[in-house]
XYZ file of C-alpha atoms in Angstrom:
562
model
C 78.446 109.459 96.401
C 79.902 106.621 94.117
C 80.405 107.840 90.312
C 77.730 105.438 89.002
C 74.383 107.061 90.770
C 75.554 110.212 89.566
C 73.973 109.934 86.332
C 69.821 109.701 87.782
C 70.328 113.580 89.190
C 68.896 116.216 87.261
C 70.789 118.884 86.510
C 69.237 121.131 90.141
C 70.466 118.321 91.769
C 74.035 118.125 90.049
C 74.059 121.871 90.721
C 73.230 121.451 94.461
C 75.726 118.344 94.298
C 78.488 120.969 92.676
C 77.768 123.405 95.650
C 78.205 120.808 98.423
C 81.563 119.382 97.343
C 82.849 122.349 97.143
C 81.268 123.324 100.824
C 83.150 119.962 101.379
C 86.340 120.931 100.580
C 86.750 123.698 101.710
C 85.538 122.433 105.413
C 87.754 119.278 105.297
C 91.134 120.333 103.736
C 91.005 123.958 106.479
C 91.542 120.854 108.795
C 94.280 118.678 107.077
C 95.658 121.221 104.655
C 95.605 120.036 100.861
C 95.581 121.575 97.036
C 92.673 123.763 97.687
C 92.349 126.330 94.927
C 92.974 123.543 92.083
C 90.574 121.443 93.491
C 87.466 124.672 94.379
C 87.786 125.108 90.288
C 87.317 121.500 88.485
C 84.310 120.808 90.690
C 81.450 121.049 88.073
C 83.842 120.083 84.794
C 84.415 116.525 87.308
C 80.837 115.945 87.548
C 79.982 116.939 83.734
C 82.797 114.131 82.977
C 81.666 111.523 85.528
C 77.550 112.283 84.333
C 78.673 111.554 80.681
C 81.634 108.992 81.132
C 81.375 105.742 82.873
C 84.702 105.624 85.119
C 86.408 103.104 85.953
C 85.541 101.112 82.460
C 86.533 105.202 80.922
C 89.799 105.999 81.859
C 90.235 109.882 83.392
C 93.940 111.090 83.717
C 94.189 114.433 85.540
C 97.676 116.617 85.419
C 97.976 117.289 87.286
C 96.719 115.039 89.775
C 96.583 116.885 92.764
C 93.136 118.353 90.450
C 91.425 114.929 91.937
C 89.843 115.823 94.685
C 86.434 115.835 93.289
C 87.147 112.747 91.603
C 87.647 110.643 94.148
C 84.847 112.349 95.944
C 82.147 110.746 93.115
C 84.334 107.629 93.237
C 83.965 106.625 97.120
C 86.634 108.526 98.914
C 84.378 111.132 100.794
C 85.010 109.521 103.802
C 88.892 109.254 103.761
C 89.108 112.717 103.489
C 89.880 113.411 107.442
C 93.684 111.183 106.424
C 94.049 113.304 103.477
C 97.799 113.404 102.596
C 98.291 111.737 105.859
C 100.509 108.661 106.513
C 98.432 105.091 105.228
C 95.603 107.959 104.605
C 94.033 108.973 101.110
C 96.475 110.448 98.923
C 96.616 113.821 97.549
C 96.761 112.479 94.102
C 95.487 109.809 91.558
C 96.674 106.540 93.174
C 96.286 102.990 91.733
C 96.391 101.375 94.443
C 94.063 103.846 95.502
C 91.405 102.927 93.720
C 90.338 100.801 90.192
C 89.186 104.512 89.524
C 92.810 106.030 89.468
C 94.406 104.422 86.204
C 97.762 106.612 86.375
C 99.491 108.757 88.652
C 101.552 111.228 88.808
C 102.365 114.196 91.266
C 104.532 116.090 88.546
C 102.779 118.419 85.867
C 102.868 117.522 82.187
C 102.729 113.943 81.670
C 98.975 113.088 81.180
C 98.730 113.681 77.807
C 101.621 110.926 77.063
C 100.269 108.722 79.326
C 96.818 109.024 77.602
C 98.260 108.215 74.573
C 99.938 105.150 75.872
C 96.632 103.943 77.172
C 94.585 104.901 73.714
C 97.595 102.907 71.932
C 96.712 99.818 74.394
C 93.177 99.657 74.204
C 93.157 99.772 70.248
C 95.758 96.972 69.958
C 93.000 94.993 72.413
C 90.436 96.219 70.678
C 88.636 97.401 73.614
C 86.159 100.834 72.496
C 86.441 102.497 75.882
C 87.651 106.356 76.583
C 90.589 107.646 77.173
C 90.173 111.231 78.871
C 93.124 113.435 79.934
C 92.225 116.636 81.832
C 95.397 118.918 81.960
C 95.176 122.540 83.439
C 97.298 124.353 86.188
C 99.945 125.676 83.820
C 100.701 122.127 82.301
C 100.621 123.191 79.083
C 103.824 125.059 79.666
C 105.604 121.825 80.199
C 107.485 121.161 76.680
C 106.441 117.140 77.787
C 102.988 118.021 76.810
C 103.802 119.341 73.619
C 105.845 116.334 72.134
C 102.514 114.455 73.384
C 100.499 117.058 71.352
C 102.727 115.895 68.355
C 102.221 113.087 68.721
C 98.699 112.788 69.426
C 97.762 114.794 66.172
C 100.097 112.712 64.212
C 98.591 108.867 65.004
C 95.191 110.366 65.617
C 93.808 107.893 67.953
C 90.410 108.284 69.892
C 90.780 109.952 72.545
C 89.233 113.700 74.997
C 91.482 115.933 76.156
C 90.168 118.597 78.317
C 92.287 121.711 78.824
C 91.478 123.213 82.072
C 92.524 126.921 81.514
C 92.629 128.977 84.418
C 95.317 130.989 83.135
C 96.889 129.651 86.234
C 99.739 127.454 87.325
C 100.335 127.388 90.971
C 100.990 131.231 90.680
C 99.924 133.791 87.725
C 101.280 131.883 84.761
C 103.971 133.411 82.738
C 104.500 131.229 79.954
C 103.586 132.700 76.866
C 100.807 129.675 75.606
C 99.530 129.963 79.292
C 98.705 133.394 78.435
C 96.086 133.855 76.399
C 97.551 131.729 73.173
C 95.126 128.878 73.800
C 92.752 128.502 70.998
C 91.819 126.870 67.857
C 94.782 127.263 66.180
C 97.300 126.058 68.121
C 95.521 122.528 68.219
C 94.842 122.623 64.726
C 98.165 123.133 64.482
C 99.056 119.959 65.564
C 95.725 118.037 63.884
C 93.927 117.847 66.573
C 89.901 119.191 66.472
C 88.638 121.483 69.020
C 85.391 122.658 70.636
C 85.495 125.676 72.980
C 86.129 127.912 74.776
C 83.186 126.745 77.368
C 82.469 127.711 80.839
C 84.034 125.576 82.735
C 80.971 126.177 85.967
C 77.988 125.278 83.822
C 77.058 121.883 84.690
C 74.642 122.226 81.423
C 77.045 123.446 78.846
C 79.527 121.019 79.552
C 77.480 117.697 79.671
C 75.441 118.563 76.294
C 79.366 118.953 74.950
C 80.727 115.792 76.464
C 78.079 114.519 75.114
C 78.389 115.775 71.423
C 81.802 114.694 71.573
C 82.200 111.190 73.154
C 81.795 109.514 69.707
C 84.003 111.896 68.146
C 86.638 109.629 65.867
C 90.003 110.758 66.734
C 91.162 113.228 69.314
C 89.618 116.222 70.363
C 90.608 118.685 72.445
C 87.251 120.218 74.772
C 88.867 123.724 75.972
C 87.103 125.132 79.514
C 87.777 128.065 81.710
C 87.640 127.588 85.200
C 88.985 129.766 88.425
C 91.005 128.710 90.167
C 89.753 128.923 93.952
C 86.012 129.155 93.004
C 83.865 129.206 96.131
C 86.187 130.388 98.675
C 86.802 134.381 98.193
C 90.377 134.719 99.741
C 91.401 131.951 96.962
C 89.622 133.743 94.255
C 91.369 136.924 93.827
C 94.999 135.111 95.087
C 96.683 136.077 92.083
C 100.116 134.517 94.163
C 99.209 131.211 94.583
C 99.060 131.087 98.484
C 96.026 129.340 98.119
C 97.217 126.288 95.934
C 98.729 124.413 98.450
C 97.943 125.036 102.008
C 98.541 123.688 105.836
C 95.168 123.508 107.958
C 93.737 127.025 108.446
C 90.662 128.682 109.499
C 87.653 129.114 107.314
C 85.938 132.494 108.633
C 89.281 134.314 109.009
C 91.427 132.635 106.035
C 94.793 132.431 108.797
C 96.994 129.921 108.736
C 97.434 127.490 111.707
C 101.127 126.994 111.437
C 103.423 129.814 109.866
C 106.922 130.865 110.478
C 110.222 131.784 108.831
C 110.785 128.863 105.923
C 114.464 127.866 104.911
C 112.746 129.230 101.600
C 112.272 132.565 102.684
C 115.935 132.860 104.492
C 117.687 131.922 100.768
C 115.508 134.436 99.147
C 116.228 137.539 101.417
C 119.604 136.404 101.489
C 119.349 136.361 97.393
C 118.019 140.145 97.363
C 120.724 140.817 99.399
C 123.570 139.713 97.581
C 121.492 141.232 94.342
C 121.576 144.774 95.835
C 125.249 144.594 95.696
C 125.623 142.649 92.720
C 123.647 143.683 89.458
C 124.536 140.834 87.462
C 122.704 137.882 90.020
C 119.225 136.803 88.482
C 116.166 134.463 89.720
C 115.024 132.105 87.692
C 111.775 129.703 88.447
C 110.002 126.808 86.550
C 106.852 128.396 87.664
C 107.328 128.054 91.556
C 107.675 132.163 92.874
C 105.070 131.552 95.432
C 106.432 128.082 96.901
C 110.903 129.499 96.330
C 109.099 132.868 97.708
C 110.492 134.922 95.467
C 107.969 137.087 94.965
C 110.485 139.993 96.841
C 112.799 139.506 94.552
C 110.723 140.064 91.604
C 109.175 142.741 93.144
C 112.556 144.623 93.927
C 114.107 143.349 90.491
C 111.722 142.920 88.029
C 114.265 142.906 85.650
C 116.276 140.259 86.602
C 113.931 137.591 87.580
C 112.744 135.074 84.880
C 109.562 132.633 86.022
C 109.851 130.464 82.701
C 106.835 127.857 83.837
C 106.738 124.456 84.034
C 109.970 123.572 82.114
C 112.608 122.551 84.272
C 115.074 121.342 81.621
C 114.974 124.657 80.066
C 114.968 126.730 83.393
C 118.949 124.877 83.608
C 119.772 125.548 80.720
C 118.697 128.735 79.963
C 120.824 129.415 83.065
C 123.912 127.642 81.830
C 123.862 129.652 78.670
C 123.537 133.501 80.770
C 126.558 132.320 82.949
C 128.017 131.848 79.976
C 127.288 135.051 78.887
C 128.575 137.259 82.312
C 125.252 137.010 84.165
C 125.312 134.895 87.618
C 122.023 132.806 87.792
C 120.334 131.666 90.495
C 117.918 128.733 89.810
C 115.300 127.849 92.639
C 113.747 124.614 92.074
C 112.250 121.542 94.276
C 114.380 118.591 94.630
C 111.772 116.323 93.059
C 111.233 118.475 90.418
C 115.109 118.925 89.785
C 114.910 115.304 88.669
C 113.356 116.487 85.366
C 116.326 118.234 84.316
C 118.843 115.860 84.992
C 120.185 116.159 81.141
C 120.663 119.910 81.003
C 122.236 119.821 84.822
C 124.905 117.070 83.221
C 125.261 117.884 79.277
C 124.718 121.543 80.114
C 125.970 122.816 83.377
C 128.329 120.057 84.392
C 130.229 119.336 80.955
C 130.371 122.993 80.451
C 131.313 123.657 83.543
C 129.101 126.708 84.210
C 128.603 128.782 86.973
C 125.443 128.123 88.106
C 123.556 128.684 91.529
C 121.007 126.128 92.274
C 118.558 126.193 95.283
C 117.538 123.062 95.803
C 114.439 123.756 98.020
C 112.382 120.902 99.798
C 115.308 118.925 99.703
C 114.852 115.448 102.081
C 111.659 113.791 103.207
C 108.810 116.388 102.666
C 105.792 114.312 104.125
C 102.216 114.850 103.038
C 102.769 114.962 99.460
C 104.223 111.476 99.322
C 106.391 109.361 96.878
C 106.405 111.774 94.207
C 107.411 114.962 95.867
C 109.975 113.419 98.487
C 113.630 114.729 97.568
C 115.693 112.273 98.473
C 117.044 111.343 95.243
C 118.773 114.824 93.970
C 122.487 114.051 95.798
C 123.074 110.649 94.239
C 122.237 112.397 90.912
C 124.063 115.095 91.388
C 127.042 113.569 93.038
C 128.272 111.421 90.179
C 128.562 114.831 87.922
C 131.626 116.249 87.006
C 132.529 120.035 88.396
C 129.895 119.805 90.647
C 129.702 121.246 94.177
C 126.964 119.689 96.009
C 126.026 121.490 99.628
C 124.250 121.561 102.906
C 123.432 124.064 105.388
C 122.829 122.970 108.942
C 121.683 126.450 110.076
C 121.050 130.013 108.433
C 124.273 131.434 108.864
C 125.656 128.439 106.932
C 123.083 128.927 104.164
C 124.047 132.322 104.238
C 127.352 131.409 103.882
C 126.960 128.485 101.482
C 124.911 131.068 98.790
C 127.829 133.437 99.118
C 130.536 131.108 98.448
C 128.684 129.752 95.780
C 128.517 133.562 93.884
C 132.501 134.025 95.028
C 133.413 130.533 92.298
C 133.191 129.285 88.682
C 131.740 126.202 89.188
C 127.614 124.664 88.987
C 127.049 125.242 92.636
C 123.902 123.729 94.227
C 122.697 124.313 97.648
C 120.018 122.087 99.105
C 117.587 123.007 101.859
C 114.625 121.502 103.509
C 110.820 122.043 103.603
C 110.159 123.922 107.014
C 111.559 126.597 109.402
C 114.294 127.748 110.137
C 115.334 130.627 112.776
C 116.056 133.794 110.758
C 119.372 135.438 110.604
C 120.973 138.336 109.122
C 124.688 137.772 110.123
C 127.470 139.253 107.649
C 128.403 136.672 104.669
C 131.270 134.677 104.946
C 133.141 132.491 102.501
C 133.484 128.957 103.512
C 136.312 126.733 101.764
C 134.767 124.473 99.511
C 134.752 120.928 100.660
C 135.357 121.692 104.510
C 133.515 119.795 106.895
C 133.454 120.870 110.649
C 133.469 118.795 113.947
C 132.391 119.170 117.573
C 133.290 116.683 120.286
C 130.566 116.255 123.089
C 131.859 115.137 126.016
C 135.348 113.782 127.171
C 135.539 109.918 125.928
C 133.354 109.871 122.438
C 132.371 106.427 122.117
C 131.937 107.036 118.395
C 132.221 109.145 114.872
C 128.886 110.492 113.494
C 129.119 111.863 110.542
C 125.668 113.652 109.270
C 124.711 116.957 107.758
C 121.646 119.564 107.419
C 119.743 120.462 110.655
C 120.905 116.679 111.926
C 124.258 118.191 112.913
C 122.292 120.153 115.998
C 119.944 117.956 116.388
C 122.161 115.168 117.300
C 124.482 117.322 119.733
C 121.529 118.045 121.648
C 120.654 114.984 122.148
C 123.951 113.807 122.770
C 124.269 115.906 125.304
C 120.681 115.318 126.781
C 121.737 111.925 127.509
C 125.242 112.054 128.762
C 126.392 110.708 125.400
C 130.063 111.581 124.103
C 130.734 111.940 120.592
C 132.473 113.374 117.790
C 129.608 114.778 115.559
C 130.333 115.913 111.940
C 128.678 118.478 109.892
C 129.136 117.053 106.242
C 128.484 120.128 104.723
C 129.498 119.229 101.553
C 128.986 116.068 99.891
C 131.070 117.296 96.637
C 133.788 117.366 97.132
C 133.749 116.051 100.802
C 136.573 116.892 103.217
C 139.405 114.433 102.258
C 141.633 115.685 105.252
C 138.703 115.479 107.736
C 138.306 111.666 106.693
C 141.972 111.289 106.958
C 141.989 112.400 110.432
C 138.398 110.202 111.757
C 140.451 107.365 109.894
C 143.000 107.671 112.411
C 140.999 108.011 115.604
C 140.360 104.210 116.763
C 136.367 105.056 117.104
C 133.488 103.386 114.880
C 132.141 105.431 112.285
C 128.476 105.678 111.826
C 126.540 108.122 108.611
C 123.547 109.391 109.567
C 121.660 109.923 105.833
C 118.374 111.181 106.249
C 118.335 110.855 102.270
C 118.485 108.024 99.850
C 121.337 105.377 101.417
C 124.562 105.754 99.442
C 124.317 109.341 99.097
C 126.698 110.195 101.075
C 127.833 107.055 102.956
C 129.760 105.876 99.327
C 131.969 109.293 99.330
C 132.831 108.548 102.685
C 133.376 104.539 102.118
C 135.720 105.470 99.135
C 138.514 106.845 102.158
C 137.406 105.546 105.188
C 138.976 101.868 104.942
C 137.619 100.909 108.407
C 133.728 99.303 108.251
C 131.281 102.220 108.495
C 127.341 101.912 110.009
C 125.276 103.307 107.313
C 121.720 104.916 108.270
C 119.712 105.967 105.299
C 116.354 105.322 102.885
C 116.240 101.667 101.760
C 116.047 101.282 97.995
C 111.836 102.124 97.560
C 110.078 105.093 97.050
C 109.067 106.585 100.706
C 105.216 107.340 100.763
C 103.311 110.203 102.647
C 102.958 110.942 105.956
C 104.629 113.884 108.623
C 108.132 113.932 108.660
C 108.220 112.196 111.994
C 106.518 109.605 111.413
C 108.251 108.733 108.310
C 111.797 109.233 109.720
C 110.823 107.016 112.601
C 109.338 104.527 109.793
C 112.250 104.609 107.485
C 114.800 103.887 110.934
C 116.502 107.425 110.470
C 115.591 109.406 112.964
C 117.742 110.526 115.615
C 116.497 107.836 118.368
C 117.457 105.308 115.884
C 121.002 106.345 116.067
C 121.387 107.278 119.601
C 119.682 103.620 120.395
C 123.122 101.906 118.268
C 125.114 104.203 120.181
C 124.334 103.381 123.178
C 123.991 99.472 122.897
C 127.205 99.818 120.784
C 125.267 98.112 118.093
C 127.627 99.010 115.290
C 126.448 96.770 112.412
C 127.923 97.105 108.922
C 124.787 98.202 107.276
């Protein structure tokens, strides 16, 4: 249905409408996996703001976006849904190229109330008389973003909805303390901004005759709603854990998965608790991400020493910085792409301080279906130029084992970056490993080249090296910070080309290894662009970095200065 029939249904109809979206999505994301329980709760307060708004001419932000489901249902979508989050398919979030319906995007929590702003600010100076509506729920409030917006907001007073979608809810049980209860009149007067609610967020009736009160309203005005999270599908209505946010393809009747198995998420967290049994002074810290870091055993076994501060990366570091300053040993689990947020506190706070740190640096790489804004290929170049440093990479458990040990047996910020997916669990004693060493293996007798790589490349490449009679000296880069000056030394002095296989951003670490290898080096990696969404696969194959790529220039000896 397209957004602008919408408003000749009476309100049995919306109400039927309401019910078969949400048969909808339930049906269609069991089969492509999607933001389920986000999406199962906005499905009436979407239609109340497409019956009384006229998008695209009104302008609907929602934070954050992966909330759009229902959205681009009433905008024309429906029938993209079966490429959901899949490579050229619909996207999982507002898109602008999307859609004339989608006028920002954004796949990080926070930022829709300063981008609604921005767009209130450029309609008045074109004196246009159009809406500006932000809709931010799932814990967003708990970003400190959307409270200099709030500031602001009250302060210039310019026209303009927001809707607070309170679930009481982020992706997991919230824990920040205005996602708790604290959400009311006074805290918006607070910052001069009027208010109408609480409403019922599922009554198609209530909320139009208020959108409708309201949409003249001079200034802005905040319409508060309570939703749940996970309305319509049982299983996501009493997950208090947030295993229902953000799921793979599973099966209606029985609510089981279709893919599970051991994550590189759940190895660093048992691996965590273990080191925490014998050491009372490691913590857990997460900016609102238990479920997804699965620490939810740790918090269990320690309640004490774990700390879910919500959606505030920037303070998650350097709340951190400040207990290693004070004795405690921190460990900070946090997605690469969301790491990017609190680039300031990793450099002014742990780096310049020079603070002990632990940093898990989870969904590190290319992580597919949630696209541009969620792939973490950018957190080694950032964290590469900063002083004190060590940046890491496991290529198997053990090694992660390892790596989290040695990082609790130093002084220094210590991150440790691991990829969406499985890995094959271990529980084999923890060993130190020198900081900075690299390892090689030689397949075959006569390598025809130097590969150096890192992660779960390493094995993947000497498998294949070995499945096609290839010889080859392969490298396990395991550190990019400080990298393995004698290693280089040594590959300097073999007469062999050197290729870097960098499944992440090019340059990240291809220009540590170009500042001592003085021979020409063949560089694989992520062009300068933003990757978009798709399965891993496909986009590695896409992107030329996959491991075909690089056995195809070793055997042509193709070895082109790239």
């Amino acid at each position: 249905m397209k957004t602008n029939h919408i408003q000749s249904l009476s309100l049995d109809e919306l109400e039927k409408l309401a019910a078969s979206i949400r048969a909808f999505l339930i049906q269609s994301i069991s089969q492509t996996g999607g933001h389920l329980s986000s999406n199962l709760g906005v499905v009436e307060l979407t239609i109340a703001l497409h019956y009384v708004f006229h998008s695209p001419q009104d302008q609907m932000i929602f934070d954050v976006g992966h909330q759009s489901y229902t959205h681009k249902i009433l905008t024309g979508r429906m029938d993209q849904f079966s490429t959901l989050r899949q490579k050229d398919g619909l996207s999982g979030f507002q898109k602008r190229k999307e859609s004339i319906h989608d006028p920002w995007e954004a796949g990080h929590s926070s930022t829709s109330l300063s981008a609604a702003l921005g767009l209130a600010i450029a309609r008045d100076m074109q004196h246009k008389d159009h809406q500006v509506i932000a809709i931010i729920g799932d814990g967003a409030l708990s970003g400190g973003m959307a409270f200099e917006a709030l500031q602001d907001i009250g302060s210039k007073q310019r026209k303009m909805i927001i809707v607070c979608n309170d679930n009481r809810m982020s992706i997991s049980e919230n824990n920040a303390g205005f996602e708790k209860g604290f959400l009311d009149r006074s805290l918006f007067a607070s910052c001069g901004l009027d208010y109408v609610g609480p409403l019922n967020g599922h009554d198609l009736k209530a909320l139009i005759q208020t959108f409708e009160s309201i949409k003249d309203h001079q200034g802005p005005i905040v319409v508060h709603v309570l939703t749940q999270k996970g309305k319509g599908y049982p299983l996501a209505e009493i997950d208090m854990e947030g295993n229902w946010h953000g799921v793979g393809p599973f099966d209606v009747a029985s609510g089981k998965m279709k893919k599970s198995g051991y994550s590189w998420s759940a190895l660093m967290a048992d691996a965590l608790m273990e080191l925490a049994q014998k050491n009372e002074k490691i913590v857990a810290i997460t900016p609102a991400m238990a479920q997804g870091s699965k620490l939810y055993g740790f918090q269990k076994a320690f309640p004490d020493r774990f700390f879910d501060c919500g959606i505030a990366e920037q303070h998650a570091i350097t709340m951190a910085s400040a207990m290693a300053q004070g004795g405690i040993r921190p460990f900070v689990s946090v997605y690469s792409s969301f790491l990017q947020r609190a680039f300031d506190s990793l450099l002014h706070d742990a780096s310049r301080m020079d603070l002990p740190i632990v940093i898990g640096v989870d969904r590190a790489g290319l992580v597919g279906a949630d696209g541009e804004t969620h792939q973490g290929v950018f957190d080694i170049r950032m964290m590469e130029m900063m002083p004190h440093m060590v940046l890491s990479q496991p290529k198997d458990g053990k090694e992660a084992r390892d790596l989290l040990y040695t990082a609790f047996c130093q002084k220094h910020p210590f991150a440790i970056r691991y990829p969406r997916g499985n890995v094959e669990k271990t529980d084999t004693a923890f060993a130190c490993i020198p900081i900075g060493s690299w390892t090689k293996e030689i397949v075959g007798s006569h390598p025809v080249c130097i590969v150096i790589t890192y992660g779960s490349k390493v094995d993947v490449l000497i498998q294949k090296a070995k499945e096609e009679n290839l010889s080859l000296v392969v490298v396990n880069a395991r550190f990019f910070k400080p990298v393995d000056q004698n290693m280089l030394t040594e590959l300097n002095r073999m007469d062999l080309p050197i290729l870097v296989w960098e499944t992440d951003q090019m340059g990240s670490l291809s220009d540590s290894v170009r500042r001592t290898i003085w021979k020409p080096i063949t560089v694989f990696g992520i062009g300068d662009h933003f990757v978009e969404q798709g399965d891993i696969p496909s986009l590695e194959k896409a992107e030329q970095i996959d491991v075909d790529a690089v056995i195809k220039v070793v055997k042509q000896k193709d070895f082109r200065i790239l």
